[in-house]
Short mmCIF file of C-alpha atoms and ligand atoms in Angstrom, two decimals:
data_model
loop_
_atom_site.label_atom_id
_atom_site.label_comp_id
_atom_site.label_asym_id
_atom_site.label_seq_id
_atom_site.Cartn_x
_atom_site.Cartn_y
_atom_site.Cartn_z
CA MET A 1 -0.32 -0.13 -0.03
CA ARG A 2 1.20 3.36 -0.87
CA THR A 3 1.77 5.70 2.08
CA ILE A 4 1.54 9.46 1.49
CA ALA A 5 2.91 11.69 4.55
CA ILE A 6 2.45 15.78 4.48
CA GLU A 7 3.03 16.80 7.81
CA GLU A 8 6.21 16.07 7.81
CA HIS A 9 9.33 18.75 8.55
CA TYR A 10 13.21 19.92 8.58
CA THR A 11 14.68 22.91 9.10
CA THR A 12 18.12 24.55 7.72
CA ARG A 13 21.06 26.08 10.29
CA ALA A 14 20.52 29.10 8.80
CA VAL A 15 16.73 29.38 9.63
CA ILE A 16 17.35 27.18 13.04
CA GLN A 17 19.86 31.06 13.44
CA ALA A 18 16.58 33.38 11.82
CA ASN A 19 14.83 32.46 14.24
CA ALA A 20 17.27 32.39 17.81
CA GLU A 21 17.39 35.76 17.19
CA ALA A 22 12.99 36.52 16.82
CA VAL A 23 12.93 34.93 19.89
CA ARG A 24 16.26 36.31 21.62
CA GLY A 25 14.77 35.39 25.61
CA ASP A 26 11.99 32.55 25.28
CA VAL A 27 11.40 30.75 27.80
CA LEU A 28 10.04 28.06 24.91
CA ARG A 29 12.90 28.22 22.20
CA LEU A 30 15.32 25.77 23.89
CA ARG A 31 12.81 23.36 24.75
CA PRO A 32 14.62 19.97 24.88
CA ARG A 33 13.55 18.02 22.34
CA VAL A 34 13.70 20.31 18.83
CA GLN A 35 17.39 20.06 20.14
CA ALA A 36 17.71 16.79 20.21
CA MET A 37 15.88 16.41 16.41
CA SER A 38 18.07 18.68 14.42
CA ASP A 39 19.69 16.34 13.08
CA LYS A 40 16.63 14.54 11.79
CA LEU A 41 15.32 17.77 11.05
CA LEU A 42 18.64 19.09 8.68
CA ASP A 43 19.52 15.90 6.94
CA LEU A 44 17.04 15.97 3.67
CA GLY A 45 19.34 13.11 1.98
CA GLU A 46 20.53 9.44 2.42
CA ASP A 47 19.47 9.33 6.04
CA ARG A 48 15.73 10.54 6.04
CA ILE A 49 15.17 8.22 3.21
CA HIS A 50 16.02 5.06 5.13
CA GLU A 51 14.09 5.85 7.89
CA MET A 52 10.90 6.47 5.75
CA ASP A 53 12.15 2.90 4.34
CA ALA A 54 12.34 1.07 6.81
CA GLY A 55 8.40 2.77 8.55
CA GLY A 56 7.67 2.43 5.76
CA VAL A 57 7.04 5.95 4.13
CA ASP A 58 7.35 5.67 1.01
CA LEU A 59 6.61 9.57 0.20
CA GLN A 60 7.04 12.66 2.71
CA VAL A 61 5.88 16.70 1.24
CA LEU A 62 8.14 18.71 3.70
CA SER A 63 7.45 20.94 5.40
CA LEU A 64 10.07 23.92 7.59
CA ASN A 65 9.71 23.87 11.15
CA SER A 66 7.55 25.34 13.39
CA PRO A 67 7.35 28.45 13.53
CA GLY A 68 9.18 28.54 10.06
CA LEU A 69 9.13 32.32 9.11
CA GLN A 70 6.72 33.74 11.26
CA LEU A 71 8.11 35.23 13.68
CA LEU A 72 11.31 36.90 11.41
CA ASP A 73 10.33 40.50 9.40
CA ALA A 74 10.12 40.75 5.98
CA ALA A 75 13.20 41.88 6.19
CA THR A 76 14.68 38.51 7.10
CA ALA A 77 11.58 36.33 5.90
CA VAL A 78 12.11 36.73 2.57
CA PRO A 79 15.63 36.53 1.38
CA LEU A 80 15.39 33.17 3.69
CA ALA A 81 12.28 31.98 2.33
CA ARG A 82 13.58 31.72 -1.41
CA GLU A 83 16.71 30.65 -0.40
CA THR A 84 15.22 27.77 2.27
CA ASN A 85 12.39 26.80 -0.95
CA ASP A 86 15.24 26.34 -2.91
CA LEU A 87 17.06 24.21 -1.10
CA LEU A 88 13.91 22.09 -0.25
CA ALA A 89 13.27 22.09 -4.32
CA GLU A 90 17.08 20.75 -3.95
CA ALA A 91 16.79 18.16 -2.13
CA VAL A 92 13.08 16.52 -4.12
CA ALA A 93 14.90 16.42 -7.31
CA ARG A 94 17.32 14.31 -5.57
CA HIS A 95 14.62 12.18 -4.75
CA PRO A 96 11.23 12.97 -6.76
CA ASP A 97 9.73 9.67 -5.88
CA ARG A 98 10.17 9.87 -2.08
CA LEU A 99 9.98 13.97 -1.02
CA ALA A 100 7.93 16.74 -1.96
CA GLY A 101 7.23 20.48 -0.61
CA PHE A 102 5.30 22.56 0.28
CA ALA A 103 6.15 26.23 0.87
CA ALA A 104 7.08 28.15 3.54
CA LEU A 105 6.44 32.22 3.44
CA PRO A 106 7.91 35.55 4.70
CA THR A 107 3.80 35.54 5.81
CA ALA A 108 5.08 39.38 7.78
CA ASP A 109 5.36 40.51 3.96
CA PRO A 110 1.54 39.17 2.36
CA ASP A 111 2.30 40.38 -0.58
CA ALA A 112 5.49 38.91 -1.23
CA SER A 113 4.44 35.65 0.07
CA ALA A 114 2.24 34.77 -1.99
CA ARG A 115 4.07 35.80 -5.53
CA GLU A 116 6.67 32.73 -3.29
CA LEU A 117 3.96 30.60 -3.09
CA GLU A 118 3.56 31.24 -6.81
CA ARG A 119 6.19 30.74 -7.52
CA CYS A 120 7.27 27.73 -5.58
CA VAL A 121 4.15 26.56 -7.00
CA ARG A 122 4.62 26.76 -10.44
CA ASP A 123 8.58 26.89 -10.81
CA LEU A 124 9.66 24.51 -8.21
CA GLY A 125 6.52 21.62 -7.57
CA PHE A 126 5.55 22.45 -4.89
CA LYS A 127 2.30 21.21 -2.87
CA GLY A 128 1.13 23.64 -1.38
CA ALA A 129 2.55 25.83 1.69
CA MET A 130 2.89 25.61 5.86
CA VAL A 131 2.56 28.78 8.11
CA ASN A 132 2.66 27.71 11.88
CA GLY A 133 0.54 29.57 14.59
CA MET A 134 -0.55 33.43 14.64
CA PRO A 135 2.47 34.72 12.22
CA MET A 136 3.04 38.29 13.76
CA HIS A 137 0.44 37.28 16.34
CA ARG A 138 -2.51 37.42 14.55
CA PHE A 139 -5.10 34.63 12.79
CA MET A 140 -4.91 33.95 9.08
CA ASP A 141 -8.54 35.31 8.96
CA ASP A 142 -7.14 39.16 9.78
CA GLU A 143 -7.09 41.40 5.97
CA PHE A 144 -3.91 41.30 5.81
CA PHE A 145 -3.03 38.79 4.92
CA LEU A 146 -5.67 37.87 2.18
CA PRO A 147 -2.89 37.84 -0.47
CA ILE A 148 -1.63 34.35 1.31
CA LEU A 149 -5.01 33.12 1.07
CA GLU A 150 -6.32 34.67 -2.98
CA ALA A 151 -2.96 32.99 -4.10
CA ALA A 152 -4.11 29.48 -3.14
CA GLU A 153 -6.81 29.51 -3.47
CA GLY A 154 -6.01 31.16 -7.73
CA LEU A 155 -2.80 28.23 -7.69
CA ASP A 156 -5.31 25.44 -6.25
CA VAL A 157 -3.26 25.01 -3.73
CA PRO A 158 -4.42 24.39 -0.21
CA LEU A 159 -2.20 26.20 3.35
CA TYR A 160 -1.60 24.08 5.96
CA LEU A 161 -2.34 25.42 8.62
CA HIS A 162 0.87 24.51 11.71
CA PRO A 163 0.10 24.80 15.21
CA ALA A 164 3.98 27.53 17.05
CA GLN A 165 4.48 28.76 20.44
CA PRO A 166 1.29 31.21 21.51
CA PRO A 167 1.80 34.51 21.42
CA PRO A 168 3.26 36.16 25.28
CA ALA A 169 0.39 37.00 26.49
CA ILE A 170 -1.06 34.05 25.94
CA MET A 171 2.33 32.64 27.69
CA ASP A 172 0.93 34.86 30.64
CA CYS A 173 -2.90 34.16 30.96
CA TYR A 174 -3.27 30.55 30.70
CA PHE A 175 0.13 28.93 31.37
CA SER A 176 1.86 30.77 33.58
CA GLY A 177 1.56 29.76 37.66
CA MET A 178 2.79 26.39 37.03
CA GLU A 179 6.09 24.43 36.59
CA PRO A 180 8.24 26.24 33.03
CA ALA A 181 8.18 22.66 32.20
CA VAL A 182 4.39 21.71 33.01
CA GLY A 183 3.36 25.13 31.53
CA ALA A 184 5.86 24.89 28.42
CA SER A 185 4.53 20.94 27.72
CA LEU A 186 0.30 22.78 28.23
CA ALA A 187 1.35 25.80 25.53
CA THR A 188 2.22 23.70 23.50
CA SER A 189 1.72 19.79 22.15
CA ALA A 190 -0.45 18.70 25.76
CA TRP A 191 -2.98 20.83 24.33
CA GLY A 192 -2.29 24.56 23.46
CA TRP A 193 -1.16 24.60 20.49
CA HIS A 194 -4.23 22.91 19.32
CA VAL A 195 -6.93 24.13 20.63
CA GLU A 196 -4.87 27.63 19.51
CA THR A 197 -5.12 26.35 15.71
CA GLY A 198 -8.51 24.52 15.58
CA LEU A 199 -9.47 27.78 16.30
CA HIS A 200 -7.38 29.61 13.73
CA ALA A 201 -9.56 27.53 11.71
CA LEU A 202 -12.48 28.04 12.83
CA ARG A 203 -11.54 31.89 12.87
CA LEU A 204 -11.62 31.12 9.06
CA ILE A 205 -14.80 29.34 8.26
CA VAL A 206 -16.36 32.02 10.93
CA SER A 207 -14.46 35.53 8.74
CA GLY A 208 -16.71 34.47 5.57
CA VAL A 209 -12.95 33.41 4.25
CA PHE A 210 -14.67 30.29 2.83
CA ASP A 211 -17.81 32.30 0.98
CA ARG A 212 -15.41 35.15 0.03
CA LEU A 213 -13.21 31.97 -1.49
CA PRO A 214 -14.76 29.33 -2.30
CA ARG A 215 -12.54 27.12 -3.55
CA LEU A 216 -9.96 27.53 -0.43
CA ARG A 217 -8.04 24.73 1.04
CA VAL A 218 -7.07 24.22 4.80
CA VAL A 219 -5.48 21.48 6.07
CA ILE A 220 -4.46 21.23 9.71
CA GLY A 221 -3.21 17.71 12.02
CA HIS A 222 -3.29 16.41 14.24
CA MET A 223 -6.17 14.16 14.68
CA GLY A 224 -8.29 17.48 13.87
CA GLU A 225 -6.89 19.70 15.98
CA ALA A 226 -10.22 19.04 18.23
CA ILE A 227 -12.80 20.13 15.62
CA PRO A 228 -14.22 17.41 14.52
CA PHE A 229 -15.11 16.74 18.78
CA MET A 230 -16.09 20.71 18.74
CA LEU A 231 -18.32 20.31 15.85
CA ALA A 232 -21.68 20.33 16.46
CA ARG A 233 -21.36 21.52 19.89
CA ALA A 234 -19.93 24.67 17.93
CA GLY A 235 -22.73 25.08 15.31
CA VAL A 236 -25.48 25.53 18.38
CA PRO A 237 -24.98 29.00 18.72
CA LEU A 238 -22.57 29.36 16.02
CA THR A 239 -25.68 29.44 12.87
CA PRO A 240 -25.66 31.10 10.00
CA ASP A 241 -27.82 33.48 11.34
CA VAL A 242 -25.62 34.22 14.07
CA THR A 243 -22.22 34.02 12.12
CA GLY A 244 -24.09 35.92 8.33
CA LEU A 245 -22.66 32.71 6.90
CA ARG A 246 -24.29 31.19 3.66
CA LYS A 247 -24.30 27.78 5.04
CA PRO A 248 -23.53 26.26 8.11
CA LEU A 249 -20.17 25.86 9.95
CA ALA A 250 -20.14 22.07 10.32
CA ASP A 251 -20.67 22.67 6.15
CA TYR A 252 -17.54 24.10 5.37
CA VAL A 253 -15.59 22.10 7.95
CA ARG A 254 -16.97 18.83 5.41
CA GLU A 255 -16.25 21.11 2.63
CA ASN A 256 -13.02 22.54 3.45
CA LEU A 257 -11.02 21.56 5.99
CA TRP A 258 -8.85 18.78 5.44
CA VAL A 259 -7.62 16.34 8.30
CA THR A 260 -3.86 14.24 9.03
CA THR A 261 -3.02 12.13 11.67
CA SER A 262 0.26 13.55 12.42
CA GLY A 263 1.40 12.61 16.42
CA PHE A 264 -2.55 10.90 16.78
CA PHE A 265 -1.89 7.09 16.67
CA THR A 266 -4.66 5.89 18.46
CA PHE A 267 -8.34 5.23 17.54
CA PRO A 268 -11.06 7.33 19.84
CA PRO A 269 -10.04 9.87 17.88
CA LEU A 270 -9.44 8.45 14.49
CA LEU A 271 -13.50 6.80 15.82
CA ASN A 272 -14.47 10.48 16.03
CA ALA A 273 -12.59 12.53 13.16
CA LEU A 274 -14.17 9.15 10.56
CA LEU A 275 -17.84 9.56 12.08
CA VAL A 276 -17.58 13.55 11.70
CA LEU A 277 -15.67 14.17 9.27
CA GLY A 278 -16.02 11.19 6.72
CA ALA A 279 -12.93 8.48 5.35
CA ASP A 280 -12.68 11.28 2.33
CA ARG A 281 -11.25 14.19 4.71
CA ILE A 282 -8.62 12.93 7.05
CA ILE A 283 -4.95 11.73 5.37
CA PHE A 284 -2.52 9.91 6.84
CA SER A 285 0.68 11.78 8.11
CA VAL A 286 3.15 11.06 11.20
CA ASP A 287 5.13 15.02 12.30
CA TYR A 288 8.78 12.93 11.46
CA PRO A 289 11.73 13.50 12.68
CA PHE A 290 8.90 14.05 16.10
CA ALA A 291 7.00 10.88 15.94
CA SER A 292 8.74 8.06 14.27
CA ASN A 293 7.20 6.48 11.18
CA ASP A 294 7.08 2.98 12.85
CA ALA A 295 4.72 4.42 15.73
CA GLY A 296 2.19 6.40 12.45
CA ARG A 297 2.82 3.49 10.71
CA SER A 298 1.70 0.55 12.27
CA PHE A 299 -1.94 2.51 13.08
CA LEU A 300 -2.09 2.75 10.43
CA ASP A 301 -1.90 -0.38 9.32
CA SER A 302 -4.08 -1.60 11.96
CA MET A 303 -7.63 1.00 11.76
CA GLN A 304 -9.97 -1.45 11.47
CA LEU A 305 -11.62 -0.45 8.20
CA SER A 306 -12.63 -0.97 4.24
CA ASP A 307 -8.98 -1.88 2.21
CA ALA A 308 -11.16 1.49 -0.01
CA ASP A 309 -12.09 2.72 2.92
CA ARG A 310 -7.30 2.02 4.26
CA GLU A 311 -6.33 3.76 1.09
CA LYS A 312 -8.10 6.78 1.38
CA ILE A 313 -6.11 7.62 4.25
CA ALA A 314 -2.97 6.14 2.84
CA HIS A 315 -2.35 7.91 -0.54
CA GLY A 316 -5.99 8.50 -2.19
CA ASN A 317 -6.45 12.09 -0.53
CA ALA A 318 -3.34 13.21 -0.74
CA GLU A 319 -3.23 12.38 -4.06
CA ARG A 320 -6.65 14.63 -4.89
CA LEU A 321 -6.15 17.21 -3.26
CA LEU A 322 -2.23 18.03 -3.78
CA LYS A 323 -2.07 16.63 -7.15
CA LEU A 324 -0.35 13.83 -6.41
MN1 MN B 401 3.99 19.28 13.08
#
């Protein structure tokens, strides 16, 4: 069974350096797990391919590790985006059957981001773009970012919304007053990342982005960032009377959103996503190197599904969405 994983990360030394300067003093900057993973993140060659072979992953669609370029000012991010995307394109060219790319965007300059996305899709063959967290502490429904959303829709490529560490005000209000290591975990992969990214996707919907750009497609990881669990509840107060949207909330979730399995390798959230969204909306992902290819593939193989649904999740949905 062909296996395509689409939330798989890499980084470069230049991006590590730029982000270290941008977030100097931040409590999360030295998260030991990220440092331990830096060798794997930096590798775009044989070791990565070897781990894919060992773990049963045929194709990785690569994205720049969080926070990507989202914390960098335009003067830094615009040239770095070009350099980083070119480096990824060279890696993909060396392993075209095994690697594909999502663009890193210099979101501090939305017009430059739109041009870079077009260059990445048209010239480099990339499959979409990833945005991490709240660029400049704003959500993507901010009118400021509209050129990026319009470019993604116009180029017919998805935008992947990925978590990043919360802004300082959120850290102070929600995740302080406890052991720093506990607060850092709660703020990120234990809780905060996921509800913030779920909120990010919901904000895109309720702001009317998908009424303006009905063909825009958005991907979120981690089995839907709690949206499948919350959807029935969220739709009760957020009726079209309240939102002013053309359709009920759930329609946008089922028509404009895709979710991936990144880092979520247990059955309860999978069943929830299957029951709420259906097998056409779920795409296999590992979240390499933060989760192991082997764990992801074992979970995929163990799903109690029809072969047809398993094939959709393993590769069919990704092939359709990303035109692979
Ligand atoms: Mn990830």
